[in-house]
Short mmCIF file of C-alpha atoms in Angstrom, two decimals:
data_model
loop_
_atom_site.label_atom_id
_atom_site.label_comp_id
_atom_site.label_asym_id
_atom_site.label_seq_id
_atom_site.Cartn_x
_atom_site.Cartn_y
_atom_site.Cartn_z
CA MET A 30 -217.12 140.09 -100.51
CA GLY A 31 -214.01 140.99 -98.55
CA TYR A 32 -211.39 140.30 -100.75
CA GLY A 33 -208.89 142.13 -98.65
CA ALA A 34 -205.36 143.33 -99.62
CA SER A 35 -204.97 141.00 -103.05
CA HIS A 36 -207.64 140.66 -105.87
CA THR A 37 -205.97 137.35 -106.70
CA THR A 38 -208.47 135.06 -105.60
CA THR A 39 -211.18 136.81 -107.02
CA VAL A 40 -209.99 136.87 -110.22
CA GLU A 41 -208.83 133.02 -109.75
CA TRP A 42 -212.76 132.21 -108.89
CA ALA A 43 -214.00 134.42 -112.04
CA GLY A 44 -211.77 132.06 -114.08
CA TRP A 45 -213.23 128.89 -112.50
CA LEU A 46 -216.70 130.15 -112.39
CA ARG A 47 -216.20 130.75 -116.63
CA GLN A 48 -215.74 127.43 -117.42
CA ILE A 49 -219.04 126.82 -116.41
CA ARG A 50 -220.75 129.85 -117.34
CA PRO A 51 -218.53 131.82 -119.68
CA ASP A 52 -220.92 135.10 -119.52
CA ILE A 53 -221.22 135.18 -115.73
CA GLU A 54 -220.51 138.62 -113.98
CA VAL A 55 -218.07 138.52 -111.14
CA VAL A 56 -217.74 141.84 -108.53
CA GLY A 57 -215.52 142.18 -105.51
CA LEU A 58 -216.71 144.32 -102.62
CA GLU A 59 -214.50 145.44 -100.10
CA ILE A 60 -215.57 147.61 -97.42
CA ASP A 61 -211.81 149.53 -97.20
CA PRO A 62 -211.66 152.50 -99.94
CA SER A 63 -208.52 152.32 -100.22
CA ARG A 64 -208.35 148.47 -101.62
CA VAL A 65 -211.08 149.22 -104.44
CA LEU A 66 -209.19 148.36 -107.78
CA PRO A 67 -210.24 149.28 -111.29
CA PRO A 68 -211.61 146.52 -113.42
CA ARG A 69 -209.37 144.09 -114.33
CA ASP A 70 -209.26 140.37 -115.77
CA GLY A 71 -213.32 140.75 -116.35
CA VAL A 72 -213.81 141.56 -112.52
CA ARG A 73 -215.31 144.56 -111.29
CA PHE A 74 -214.39 145.97 -107.96
CA GLU A 75 -216.69 147.95 -105.69
CA LEU A 76 -217.24 149.21 -102.16
CA GLY A 77 -219.94 147.39 -100.59
CA GLY A 78 -220.68 145.07 -97.36
CA PHE A 79 -223.19 142.47 -96.01
CA GLU A 80 -225.81 144.78 -97.92
CA LEU A 81 -223.95 143.56 -101.08
CA ALA A 82 -223.96 147.03 -102.85
CA GLY A 83 -227.32 147.08 -103.83
CA TYR A 84 -226.69 143.86 -106.04
CA ARG A 85 -229.26 140.67 -105.99
CA PRO A 86 -226.13 137.90 -106.78
CA HIS A 87 -226.89 134.21 -107.28
CA ILE A 88 -223.66 133.42 -105.38
CA VAL A 89 -221.84 135.40 -102.71
CA ARG A 90 -218.57 134.26 -101.66
CA ALA A 91 -217.05 135.54 -98.37
CA PHE A 92 -213.53 133.54 -97.02
CA ASN A 93 -212.00 135.13 -93.39
CA VAL A 94 -214.63 137.69 -93.37
CA LEU A 95 -216.55 136.57 -90.44
CA ARG A 96 -213.32 135.38 -88.33
CA GLN A 97 -213.29 139.08 -87.52
CA TYR A 98 -216.78 139.48 -86.14
CA ASP A 99 -218.19 138.40 -82.55
CA VAL A 100 -219.99 134.98 -82.72
CA ASP A 101 -223.04 136.46 -81.84
CA GLN A 102 -223.30 138.65 -84.67
CA VAL A 103 -222.94 135.72 -87.57
CA PRO A 104 -226.82 135.02 -87.86
CA ASP A 105 -227.63 138.50 -88.57
CA VAL A 106 -224.81 138.59 -91.10
CA TRP A 107 -226.03 135.70 -92.25
CA ARG A 108 -229.66 136.77 -92.50
CA THR A 109 -228.48 140.27 -94.02
CA VAL A 110 -226.86 138.44 -97.09
CA SER A 111 -229.44 135.53 -97.80
CA GLU A 112 -232.10 138.46 -98.10
CA ARG A 113 -230.30 140.34 -100.44
CA LEU A 114 -229.42 137.08 -103.05
CA ALA A 115 -231.18 136.38 -106.28
CA PRO A 116 -233.97 133.55 -105.90
CA GLY A 117 -232.51 130.55 -105.45
CA GLY A 118 -229.01 132.07 -104.52
CA VAL A 119 -226.20 130.73 -102.28
CA PHE A 120 -224.07 132.41 -99.66
CA ILE A 121 -220.39 130.69 -99.43
CA GLU A 122 -219.19 131.54 -95.83
CA GLY A 123 -215.80 130.18 -94.38
CA THR A 124 -212.69 130.12 -93.45
CA CYS A 125 -209.03 128.67 -95.30
CA ASP A 126 -205.61 129.36 -94.78
CA GLU A 127 -203.27 131.56 -96.41
CA LEU A 128 -202.62 128.93 -99.28
CA GLY A 129 -206.13 127.44 -99.50
CA ARG A 130 -204.71 123.79 -98.09
CA ARG A 131 -206.98 123.42 -95.18
CA CYS A 132 -210.63 125.53 -95.98
CA ALA A 133 -214.24 125.10 -94.46
CA TRP A 134 -217.40 126.68 -95.17
CA LEU A 135 -220.64 126.63 -95.30
CA LEU A 136 -223.67 126.76 -98.05
CA ILE A 137 -226.38 129.37 -96.62
CA ASP A 138 -229.54 129.76 -98.51
CA ALA A 139 -232.49 131.67 -97.84
CA SER A 140 -233.58 129.53 -95.36
CA GLY A 141 -230.20 129.44 -93.18
CA PRO A 142 -227.12 127.03 -93.30
CA GLN A 143 -227.51 123.62 -95.21
CA THR A 144 -224.28 122.06 -95.36
CA LEU A 145 -220.68 122.17 -93.74
CA THR A 146 -217.90 121.03 -96.03
CA LEU A 147 -214.19 120.28 -95.11
CA SER A 148 -211.69 120.59 -97.71
CA TRP A 149 -207.45 119.84 -97.08
CA ASP A 150 -204.83 118.92 -99.24
CA PRO A 151 -203.81 115.23 -97.52
CA ARG A 152 -200.30 116.36 -98.69
CA HIS A 153 -199.88 118.83 -95.65
CA THR A 154 -202.33 117.34 -93.36
CA ALA A 155 -202.02 114.59 -91.06
CA LYS A 156 -205.66 113.62 -90.12
CA PRO A 157 -209.48 115.32 -90.74
CA SER A 158 -209.73 117.08 -87.28
CA ASP A 159 -206.43 119.11 -88.58
CA VAL A 160 -209.25 121.18 -90.26
CA ALA A 161 -210.55 122.44 -87.06
CA GLU A 162 -208.56 125.45 -87.20
CA ARG A 163 -210.61 126.43 -90.05
CA LEU A 164 -213.79 126.02 -88.97
CA PRO A 165 -216.43 128.88 -89.57
CA LYS A 166 -217.19 131.29 -86.96
CA ALA A 167 -220.20 129.57 -86.19
CA LEU A 168 -218.18 126.38 -85.40
CA ILE A 169 -214.29 127.45 -84.17
CA HIS A 170 -215.53 127.37 -80.76
CA ARG A 171 -217.51 124.39 -80.87
CA ASN A 172 -215.18 121.98 -81.20
CA VAL A 173 -215.27 120.52 -77.81
CA PRO A 174 -216.59 117.15 -75.90
CA GLY A 175 -220.42 117.44 -76.01
CA GLU A 176 -220.41 119.48 -79.08
CA PRO A 177 -221.85 117.96 -82.43
CA ILE A 178 -218.75 119.27 -84.58
CA HIS A 179 -216.36 117.58 -82.06
CA ASP A 180 -217.83 114.06 -82.61
CA PHE A 181 -218.19 114.68 -86.26
CA LEU A 182 -214.32 114.88 -86.23
CA ALA A 183 -213.66 112.65 -83.84
CA ASP A 184 -215.49 110.19 -85.88
CA ALA A 185 -213.90 111.26 -89.37
CA ASP A 186 -209.90 110.26 -87.51
CA ALA A 187 -211.36 107.39 -86.31
CA ALA A 188 -212.40 106.24 -90.16
CA TRP A 189 -209.39 107.64 -91.39
CA ASP A 190 -207.19 105.55 -88.83
CA ARG A 191 -209.23 102.08 -89.87
CA ALA A 192 -208.54 103.20 -93.24
CA SER A 193 -205.12 102.80 -93.11
CA GLY A 194 -204.33 99.70 -95.20
CA TRP A 195 -205.35 102.10 -98.24
CA GLU A 196 -202.53 104.10 -97.51
CA PRO A 197 -200.07 102.36 -100.02
CA HIS A 198 -202.44 103.43 -102.92
CA GLY A 199 -202.59 107.06 -101.64
CA PRO A 200 -204.16 109.18 -98.91
CA ARG A 201 -207.18 109.97 -101.78
CA VAL A 202 -207.64 106.37 -102.25
CA ARG A 203 -207.69 106.21 -98.10
CA TRP A 204 -210.15 109.05 -97.36
CA ARG A 205 -212.82 107.75 -99.76
CA HIS A 206 -212.68 104.61 -97.99
CA ALA A 207 -212.66 106.53 -94.75
CA LEU A 208 -215.68 108.38 -96.10
CA GLU A 209 -217.49 105.47 -97.03
CA GLU A 210 -217.24 104.23 -93.64
CA LEU A 211 -218.15 107.81 -92.23
CA ALA A 212 -221.47 107.90 -94.37
CA ARG A 213 -222.57 105.01 -92.47
CA THR A 214 -223.50 107.03 -88.96
CA TRP A 215 -223.31 110.84 -90.31
CA PRO A 216 -225.49 112.34 -93.35
CA VAL A 217 -222.44 113.16 -95.90
CA ALA A 218 -223.03 113.86 -99.30
CA PRO A 219 -221.33 111.20 -101.70
CA GLN A 220 -218.52 112.56 -103.41
CA ARG A 221 -219.31 113.02 -106.97
CA ARG A 222 -216.28 112.96 -108.60
CA ARG A 223 -212.52 112.67 -107.70
CA THR A 224 -211.15 115.47 -106.51
CA GLN A 225 -207.02 116.92 -105.58
CA ASP A 226 -208.05 117.39 -102.37
CA ASN A 227 -209.82 115.01 -99.90
CA THR A 228 -213.33 116.91 -98.99
CA VAL A 229 -216.25 115.64 -96.96
CA THR A 230 -219.60 117.72 -96.66
CA VAL A 231 -222.35 117.19 -94.11
CA ASN A 232 -225.65 118.03 -93.33
CA TRP A 233 -225.49 121.24 -91.24
CA LEU A 234 -228.13 120.01 -88.70
CA ALA A 235 -226.22 117.38 -87.68
CA VAL A 236 -223.01 119.29 -86.68
CA ALA A 237 -224.76 123.04 -85.80
CA PRO A 238 -223.95 123.86 -82.10
CA THR A 239 -226.64 122.82 -79.53
CA SER A 240 -227.28 126.02 -78.25
#
């Protein structure tokens, strides 16, 4: 949803999803009529926004969309999208830089946000808190002392620093050890497999705004 001036990410995402479900149907929605494209690479492009053009999808992905809205509009958007999901569906809402080297996203279902995930290319990111500039709209202005997200990022940086002895083995090994330490004080999900990027997923309630 909201693929903008280029269809590239939508088509790439469809390719990854089809490695899991070859029969999956992917539709790109855009509110600007001039950006609606003919079908290509197995993806349809249509006019639509948060109402999802009448679809009841299992997965909705919207990156760099809500950053254009006021923060007080965010809960209404979450509700609008999640109410239109298929049963058991999820809404992935987040932000990333132009090359996808720093990303942050929320996993939202019919009951609201469930988790926050941060992901970054360790070759271009010095410490976990550098991802703060790409926090979702609901959190971007909350990275200040006294807010849970600020505490979480500070603790992630501290764990990263204390794992510096693993740096000769590479930043991904170093992050795995930092993540083990972080998991002792924060409800982070275990990393199920090795990934190219460094990632951490934390329960939303642990980092949600205080008010």
